[in-house]
Short mmCIF file of C-alpha atoms and ligand atoms in Angstrom, two decimals:
data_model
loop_
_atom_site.label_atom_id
_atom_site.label_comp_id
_atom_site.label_asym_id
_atom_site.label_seq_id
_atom_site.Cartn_x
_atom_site.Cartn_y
_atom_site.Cartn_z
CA UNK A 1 -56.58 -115.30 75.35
CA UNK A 2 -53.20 -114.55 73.56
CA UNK A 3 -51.26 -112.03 74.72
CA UNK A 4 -49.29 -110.17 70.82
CA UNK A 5 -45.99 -109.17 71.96
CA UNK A 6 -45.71 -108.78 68.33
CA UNK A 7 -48.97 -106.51 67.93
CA UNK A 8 -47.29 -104.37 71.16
CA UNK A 9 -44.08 -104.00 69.71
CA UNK A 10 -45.15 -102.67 66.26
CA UNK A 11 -47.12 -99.59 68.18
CA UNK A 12 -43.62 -99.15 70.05
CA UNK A 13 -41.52 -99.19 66.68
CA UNK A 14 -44.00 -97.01 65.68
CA UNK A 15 -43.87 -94.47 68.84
CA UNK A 16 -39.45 -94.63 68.17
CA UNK A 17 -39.67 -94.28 64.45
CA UNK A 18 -41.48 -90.74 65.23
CA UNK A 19 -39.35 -90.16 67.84
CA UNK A 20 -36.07 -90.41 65.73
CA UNK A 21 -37.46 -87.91 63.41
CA UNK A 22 -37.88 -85.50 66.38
CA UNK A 23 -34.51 -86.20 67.59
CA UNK A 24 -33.29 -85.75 64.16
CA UNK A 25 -33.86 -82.62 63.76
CA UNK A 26 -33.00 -81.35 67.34
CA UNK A 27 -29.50 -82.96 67.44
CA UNK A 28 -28.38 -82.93 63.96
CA UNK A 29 -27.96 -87.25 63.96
CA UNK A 30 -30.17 -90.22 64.42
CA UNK A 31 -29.25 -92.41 67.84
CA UNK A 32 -26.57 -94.67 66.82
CA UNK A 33 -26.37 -98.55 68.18
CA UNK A 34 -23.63 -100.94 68.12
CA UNK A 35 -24.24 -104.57 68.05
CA UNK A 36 -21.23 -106.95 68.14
CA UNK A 37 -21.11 -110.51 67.45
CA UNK A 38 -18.45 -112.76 68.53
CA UNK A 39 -18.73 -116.15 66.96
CA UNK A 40 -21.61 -118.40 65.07
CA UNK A 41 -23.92 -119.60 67.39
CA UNK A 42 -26.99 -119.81 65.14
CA UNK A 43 -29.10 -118.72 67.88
CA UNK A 44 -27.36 -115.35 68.37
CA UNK A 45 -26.61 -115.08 64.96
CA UNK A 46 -30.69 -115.03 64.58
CA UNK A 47 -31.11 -112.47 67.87
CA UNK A 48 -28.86 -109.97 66.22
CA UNK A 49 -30.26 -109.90 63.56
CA UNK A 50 -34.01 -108.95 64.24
CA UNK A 51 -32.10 -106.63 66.54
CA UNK A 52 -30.41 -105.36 63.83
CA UNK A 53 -33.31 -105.16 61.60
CA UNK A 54 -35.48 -103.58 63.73
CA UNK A 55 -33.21 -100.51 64.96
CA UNK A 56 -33.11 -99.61 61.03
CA UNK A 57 -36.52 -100.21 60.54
CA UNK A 58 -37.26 -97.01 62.91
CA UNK A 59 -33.99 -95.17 61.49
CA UNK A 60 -31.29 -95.41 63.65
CA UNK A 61 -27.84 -95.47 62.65
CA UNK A 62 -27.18 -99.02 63.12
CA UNK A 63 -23.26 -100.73 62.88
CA UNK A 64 -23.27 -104.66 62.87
CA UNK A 65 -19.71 -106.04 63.78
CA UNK A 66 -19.17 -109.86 63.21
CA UNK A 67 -16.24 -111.05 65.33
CA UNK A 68 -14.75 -114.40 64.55
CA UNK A 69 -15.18 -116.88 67.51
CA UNK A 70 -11.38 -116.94 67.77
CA UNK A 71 -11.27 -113.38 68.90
CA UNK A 72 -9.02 -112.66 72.07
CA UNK A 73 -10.72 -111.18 75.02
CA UNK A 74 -7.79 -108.36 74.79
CA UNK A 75 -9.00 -107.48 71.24
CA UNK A 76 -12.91 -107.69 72.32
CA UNK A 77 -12.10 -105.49 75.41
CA UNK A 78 -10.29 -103.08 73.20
CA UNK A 79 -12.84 -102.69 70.55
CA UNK A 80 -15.44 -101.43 73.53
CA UNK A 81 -12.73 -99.30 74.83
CA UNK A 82 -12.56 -97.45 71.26
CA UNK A 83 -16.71 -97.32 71.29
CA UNK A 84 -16.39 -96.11 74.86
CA UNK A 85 -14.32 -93.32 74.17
CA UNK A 86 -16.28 -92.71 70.39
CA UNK A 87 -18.65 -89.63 70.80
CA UNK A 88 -20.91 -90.56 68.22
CA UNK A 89 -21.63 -94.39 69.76
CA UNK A 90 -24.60 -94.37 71.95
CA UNK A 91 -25.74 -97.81 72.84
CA UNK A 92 -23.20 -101.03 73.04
CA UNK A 93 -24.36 -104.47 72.78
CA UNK A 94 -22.37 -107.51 73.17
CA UNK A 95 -24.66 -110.43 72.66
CA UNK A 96 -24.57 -113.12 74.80
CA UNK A 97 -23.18 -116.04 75.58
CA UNK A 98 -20.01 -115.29 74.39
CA UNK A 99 -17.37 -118.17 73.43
CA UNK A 100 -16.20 -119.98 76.83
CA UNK A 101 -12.51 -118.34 76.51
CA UNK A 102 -13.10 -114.72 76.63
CA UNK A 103 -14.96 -113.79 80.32
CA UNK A 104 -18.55 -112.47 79.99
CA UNK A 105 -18.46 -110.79 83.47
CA UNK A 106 -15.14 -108.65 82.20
CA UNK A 107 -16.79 -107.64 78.98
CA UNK A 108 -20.22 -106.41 80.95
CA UNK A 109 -18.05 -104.30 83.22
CA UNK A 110 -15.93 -103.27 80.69
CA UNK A 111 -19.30 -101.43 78.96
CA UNK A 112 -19.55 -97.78 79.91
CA UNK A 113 -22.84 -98.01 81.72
CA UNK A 114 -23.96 -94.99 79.97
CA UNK A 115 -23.88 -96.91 77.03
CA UNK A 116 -25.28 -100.51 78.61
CA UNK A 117 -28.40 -100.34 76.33
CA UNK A 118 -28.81 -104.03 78.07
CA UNK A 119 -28.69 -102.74 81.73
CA UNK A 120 -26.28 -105.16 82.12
CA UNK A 121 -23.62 -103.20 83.90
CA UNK A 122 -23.21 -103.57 87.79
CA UNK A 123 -23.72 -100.20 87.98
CA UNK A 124 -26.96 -100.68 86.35
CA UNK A 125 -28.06 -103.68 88.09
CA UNK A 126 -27.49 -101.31 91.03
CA UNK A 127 -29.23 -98.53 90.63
CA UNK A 128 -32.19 -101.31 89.59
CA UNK A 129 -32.30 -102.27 93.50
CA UNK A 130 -31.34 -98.87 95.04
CA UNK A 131 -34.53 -97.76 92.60
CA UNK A 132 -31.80 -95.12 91.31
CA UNK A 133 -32.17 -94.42 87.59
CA UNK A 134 -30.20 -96.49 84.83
CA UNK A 135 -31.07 -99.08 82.49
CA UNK A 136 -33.40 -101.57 82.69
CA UNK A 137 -32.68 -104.94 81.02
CA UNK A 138 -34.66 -105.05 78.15
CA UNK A 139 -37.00 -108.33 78.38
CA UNK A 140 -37.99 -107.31 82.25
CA UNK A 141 -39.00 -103.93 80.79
CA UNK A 142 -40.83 -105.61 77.54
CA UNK A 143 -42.64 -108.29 80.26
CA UNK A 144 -44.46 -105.16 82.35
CA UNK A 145 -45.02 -102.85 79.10
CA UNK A 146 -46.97 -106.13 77.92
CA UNK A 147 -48.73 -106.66 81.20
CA UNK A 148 -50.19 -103.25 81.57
CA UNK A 149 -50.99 -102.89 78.56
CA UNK A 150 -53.26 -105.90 78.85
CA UNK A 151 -54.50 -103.61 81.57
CA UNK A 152 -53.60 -106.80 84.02
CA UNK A 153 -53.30 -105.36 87.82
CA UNK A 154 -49.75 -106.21 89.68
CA UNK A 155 -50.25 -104.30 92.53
CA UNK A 156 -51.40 -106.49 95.22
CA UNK A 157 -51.16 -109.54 92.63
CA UNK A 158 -49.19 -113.06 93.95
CA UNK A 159 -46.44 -113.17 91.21
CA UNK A 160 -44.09 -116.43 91.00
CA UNK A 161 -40.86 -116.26 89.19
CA UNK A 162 -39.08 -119.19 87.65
CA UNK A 163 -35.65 -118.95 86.74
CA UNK A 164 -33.27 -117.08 88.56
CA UNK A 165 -30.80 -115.07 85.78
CA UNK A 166 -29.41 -111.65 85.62
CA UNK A 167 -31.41 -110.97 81.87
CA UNK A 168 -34.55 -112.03 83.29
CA UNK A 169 -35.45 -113.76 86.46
CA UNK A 170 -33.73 -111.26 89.31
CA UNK A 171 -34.99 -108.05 87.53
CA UNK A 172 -38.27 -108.78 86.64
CA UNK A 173 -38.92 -109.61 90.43
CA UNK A 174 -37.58 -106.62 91.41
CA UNK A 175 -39.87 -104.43 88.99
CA UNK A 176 -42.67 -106.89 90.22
CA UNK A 177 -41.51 -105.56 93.71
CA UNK A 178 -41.57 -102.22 92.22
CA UNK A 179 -45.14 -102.40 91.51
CA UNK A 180 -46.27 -104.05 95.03
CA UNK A 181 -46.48 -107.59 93.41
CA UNK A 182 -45.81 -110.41 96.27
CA UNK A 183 -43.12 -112.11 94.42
CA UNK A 184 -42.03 -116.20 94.78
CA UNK A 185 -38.10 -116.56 93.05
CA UNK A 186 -38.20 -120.08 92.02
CA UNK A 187 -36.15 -121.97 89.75
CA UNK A 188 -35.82 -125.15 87.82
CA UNK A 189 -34.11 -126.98 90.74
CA UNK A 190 -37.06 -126.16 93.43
CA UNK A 191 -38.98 -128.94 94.68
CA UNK A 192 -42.12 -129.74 94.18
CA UNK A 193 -42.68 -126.28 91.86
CA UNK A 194 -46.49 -126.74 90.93
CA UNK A 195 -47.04 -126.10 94.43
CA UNK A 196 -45.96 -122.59 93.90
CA UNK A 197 -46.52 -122.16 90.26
CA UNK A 198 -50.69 -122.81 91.20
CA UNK A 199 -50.46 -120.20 93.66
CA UNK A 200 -49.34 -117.40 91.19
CA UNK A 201 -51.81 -114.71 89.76
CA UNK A 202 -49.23 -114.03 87.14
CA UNK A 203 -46.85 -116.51 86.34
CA UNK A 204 -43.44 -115.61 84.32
CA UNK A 205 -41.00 -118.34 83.39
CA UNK A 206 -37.48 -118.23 81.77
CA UNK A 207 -35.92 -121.41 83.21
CA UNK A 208 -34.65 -122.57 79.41
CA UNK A 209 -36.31 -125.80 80.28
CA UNK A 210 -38.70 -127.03 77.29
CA UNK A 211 -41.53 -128.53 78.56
CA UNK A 212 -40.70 -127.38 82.23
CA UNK A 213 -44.59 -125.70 82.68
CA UNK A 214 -47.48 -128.40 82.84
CA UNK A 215 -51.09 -127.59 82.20
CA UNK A 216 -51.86 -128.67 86.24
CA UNK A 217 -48.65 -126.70 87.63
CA UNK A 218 -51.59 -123.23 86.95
CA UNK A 219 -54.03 -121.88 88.88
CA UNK A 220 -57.36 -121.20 86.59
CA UNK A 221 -57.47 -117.77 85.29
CA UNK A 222 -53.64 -117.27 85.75
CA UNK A 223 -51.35 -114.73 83.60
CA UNK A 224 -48.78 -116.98 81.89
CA UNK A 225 -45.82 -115.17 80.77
CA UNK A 226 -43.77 -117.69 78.45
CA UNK A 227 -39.74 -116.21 78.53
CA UNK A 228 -38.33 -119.51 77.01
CA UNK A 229 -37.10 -119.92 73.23
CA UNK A 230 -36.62 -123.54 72.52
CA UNK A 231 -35.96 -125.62 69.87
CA UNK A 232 -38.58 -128.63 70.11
CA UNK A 233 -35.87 -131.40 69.03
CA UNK A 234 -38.68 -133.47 67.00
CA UNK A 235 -40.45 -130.68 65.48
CA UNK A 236 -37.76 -127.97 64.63
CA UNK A 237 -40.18 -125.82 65.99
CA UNK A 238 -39.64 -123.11 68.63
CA UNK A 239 -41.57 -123.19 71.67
CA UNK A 240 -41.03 -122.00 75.20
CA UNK A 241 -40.75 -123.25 78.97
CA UNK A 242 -44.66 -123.89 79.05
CA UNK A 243 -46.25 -126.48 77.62
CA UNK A 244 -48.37 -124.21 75.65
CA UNK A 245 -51.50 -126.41 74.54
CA UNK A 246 -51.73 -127.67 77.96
CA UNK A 247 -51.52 -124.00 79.54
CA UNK A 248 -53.62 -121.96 77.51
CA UNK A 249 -56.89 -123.75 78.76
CA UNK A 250 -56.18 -123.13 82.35
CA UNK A 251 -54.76 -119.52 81.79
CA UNK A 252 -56.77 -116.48 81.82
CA UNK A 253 -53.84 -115.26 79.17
CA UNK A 254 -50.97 -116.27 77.99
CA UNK A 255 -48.12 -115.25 75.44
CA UNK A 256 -47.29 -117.22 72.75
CA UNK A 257 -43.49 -118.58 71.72
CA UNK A 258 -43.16 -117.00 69.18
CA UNK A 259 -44.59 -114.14 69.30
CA UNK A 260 -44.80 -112.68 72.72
CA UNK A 261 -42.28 -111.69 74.81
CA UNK A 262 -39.34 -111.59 72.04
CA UNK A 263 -40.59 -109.17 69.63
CA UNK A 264 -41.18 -106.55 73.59
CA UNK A 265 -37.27 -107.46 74.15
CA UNK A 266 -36.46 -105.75 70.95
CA UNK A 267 -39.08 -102.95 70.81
CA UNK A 268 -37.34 -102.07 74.67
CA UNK A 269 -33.85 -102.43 73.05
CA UNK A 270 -35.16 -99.45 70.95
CA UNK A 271 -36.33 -97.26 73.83
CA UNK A 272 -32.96 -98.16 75.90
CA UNK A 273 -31.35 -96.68 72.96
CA UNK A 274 -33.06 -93.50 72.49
CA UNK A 275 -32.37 -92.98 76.41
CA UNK A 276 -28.63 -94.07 75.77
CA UNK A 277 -28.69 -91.35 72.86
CA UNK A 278 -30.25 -88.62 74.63
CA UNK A 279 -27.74 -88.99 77.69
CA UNK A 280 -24.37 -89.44 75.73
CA UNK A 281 -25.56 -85.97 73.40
CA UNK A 282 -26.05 -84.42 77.04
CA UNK A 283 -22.73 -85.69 78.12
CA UNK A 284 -21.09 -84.71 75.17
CA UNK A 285 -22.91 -80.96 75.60
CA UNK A 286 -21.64 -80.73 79.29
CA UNK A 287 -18.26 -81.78 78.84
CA UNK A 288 -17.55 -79.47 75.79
CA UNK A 289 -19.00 -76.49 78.08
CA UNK A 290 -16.59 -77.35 80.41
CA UNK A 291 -13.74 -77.34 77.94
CA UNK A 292 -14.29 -73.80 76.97
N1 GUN B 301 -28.61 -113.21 75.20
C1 GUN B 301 -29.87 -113.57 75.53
N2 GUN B 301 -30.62 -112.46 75.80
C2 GUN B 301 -29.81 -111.40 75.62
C3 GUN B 301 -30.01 -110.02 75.74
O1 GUN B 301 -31.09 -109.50 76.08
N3 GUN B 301 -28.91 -109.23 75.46
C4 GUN B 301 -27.71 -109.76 75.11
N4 GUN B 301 -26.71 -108.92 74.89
N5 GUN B 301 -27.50 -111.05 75.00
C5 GUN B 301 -28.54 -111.87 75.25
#
């Protein structure tokens, strides 16, 4: 049984779009989200631009800026600075990877974490394991929207992890934590990984690794969350970490790539941004109160 990311995500665009009318006409603007580009790597070219898509399609002020992949870090960190400082930008995204000459790490710090729609901050990442509020990085939140909406139980559940990254792996096990999941961290590297994989209730991969998930490495019944986007290199096709065909007969459900988990990353994106909004207009109220 198929688990829609896509079907999900089109009831949250839906829930944002009415939300922006709402917010409209309380605060006198429409949340405002700036995504930033550096480079041509046709994968994050693609990314940014569903991103992009979607915020308009639920009516946010949206502002697309297409660095060249010779930009300095100097100029990148001084284009957030201006956004940082710029009372009418709510949400900041820098999409990643960024070219191998400017430092990702600097750039993510360099984000006022009021404005890290991607929970990418340390200060974010922070107040993720002190359970203090913040963002939440956006595919973590998308993966347990889709699983209780399913209606799939994680308290109690035996979850295993695979992959090990700041966007997905660590946070999702801690919101699996969260929610009183026993939680295995694996990753590509562990040996002998069907022994773990076939003990898992719910199963979530984002290794990157195509074909890393093998019909026999799941226990019957299991809840296969697929976070990889591949390119098959004989097809063209896109497909994810699991071998899907092989997985979807053992697995109670399972999302599809694509079509599951991506179109949730986006639809969160969305929500982070209203949040970002509706703090940076309460900022903005407090500190002019102050000034008078
Ligand atoms: N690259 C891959 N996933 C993401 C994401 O969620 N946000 C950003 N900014 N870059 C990414």
């Amino acid at each position: 049984m198929l688990i829609s990311g896509k079907e999900l995500a089109n009831e949250v665009k839906d829930q944002v779009r009415e939300r922006v009318e709402k917010l409209k006409e309380t605060y006198g603007r429409e949340p405002h989200l700036v995504l930033i580009l550096v480079g041509d790597d046709p994968a994050s070219r693609t990314y940014v631009a569903g991103k992009y898509n979607d915020a308009n399609s639920v009516g946010f002020r949206v502002t697309r800026l297409h660095l060249s992949a010779a930009t300095t870090e100097k100029d990148l960190l001084a284009l957030i600075d201006r956004l940082n400082g710029d009372l009418t930008t709510d949400a900041i995204l820098v999409q990643l990877p960024l070219p191998d000459h400017i430092n990702e790490q600097k750039i993510i710090n360099s984000i006022n974490p009021h404005k890290d729609v991607d929970g990418f901050h340390p200060e974010n990442i922070a107040a993720l394991w002190q359970r203090r509020e913040g963002y939440v990085p956006c595919t973590p939140r998308g993966i347990i929207r889709m699983l209780d909406w399913k209606g799939i139980e994680i308290d109690g559940k035996h979850a295993v992890v695979v992959g090990r990254g700041n966007i997905v792996g660590l946070p999702v096990s801690k919101l699996l934590l969260d929610r009183n999941a026993t939680v295995t961290l694996t990753h590509s590297r562990t040996p002998d990984l069907g022994s773990l994989t076939r003990q898992a209730d719910i199963l979530i991969v984002a290794a990157g690794s195509i074909g890393l998930i093998h019909g026999d490495m799941i226990k019957p019944g299991a809840i296969v969350i697929d976070v990889g986007i591949n390119r098959n290199p004989e097809t063209g096709k896109l497909c994810g970490d699991v071998i899907f065909e092989e997985c979807e007969k053992v697995a109670g459900m399972i999302t599809p790539v694509p079509g599951g988990v991506g179109p949730m990353t986006k639809a969160c994106l969305l929500e982070n941004t209203v949040e970002c909004f509706i703090d940076n207009e309460n900022r903005n109220r407090n500190s002019s109160m102050m000034t008078i």
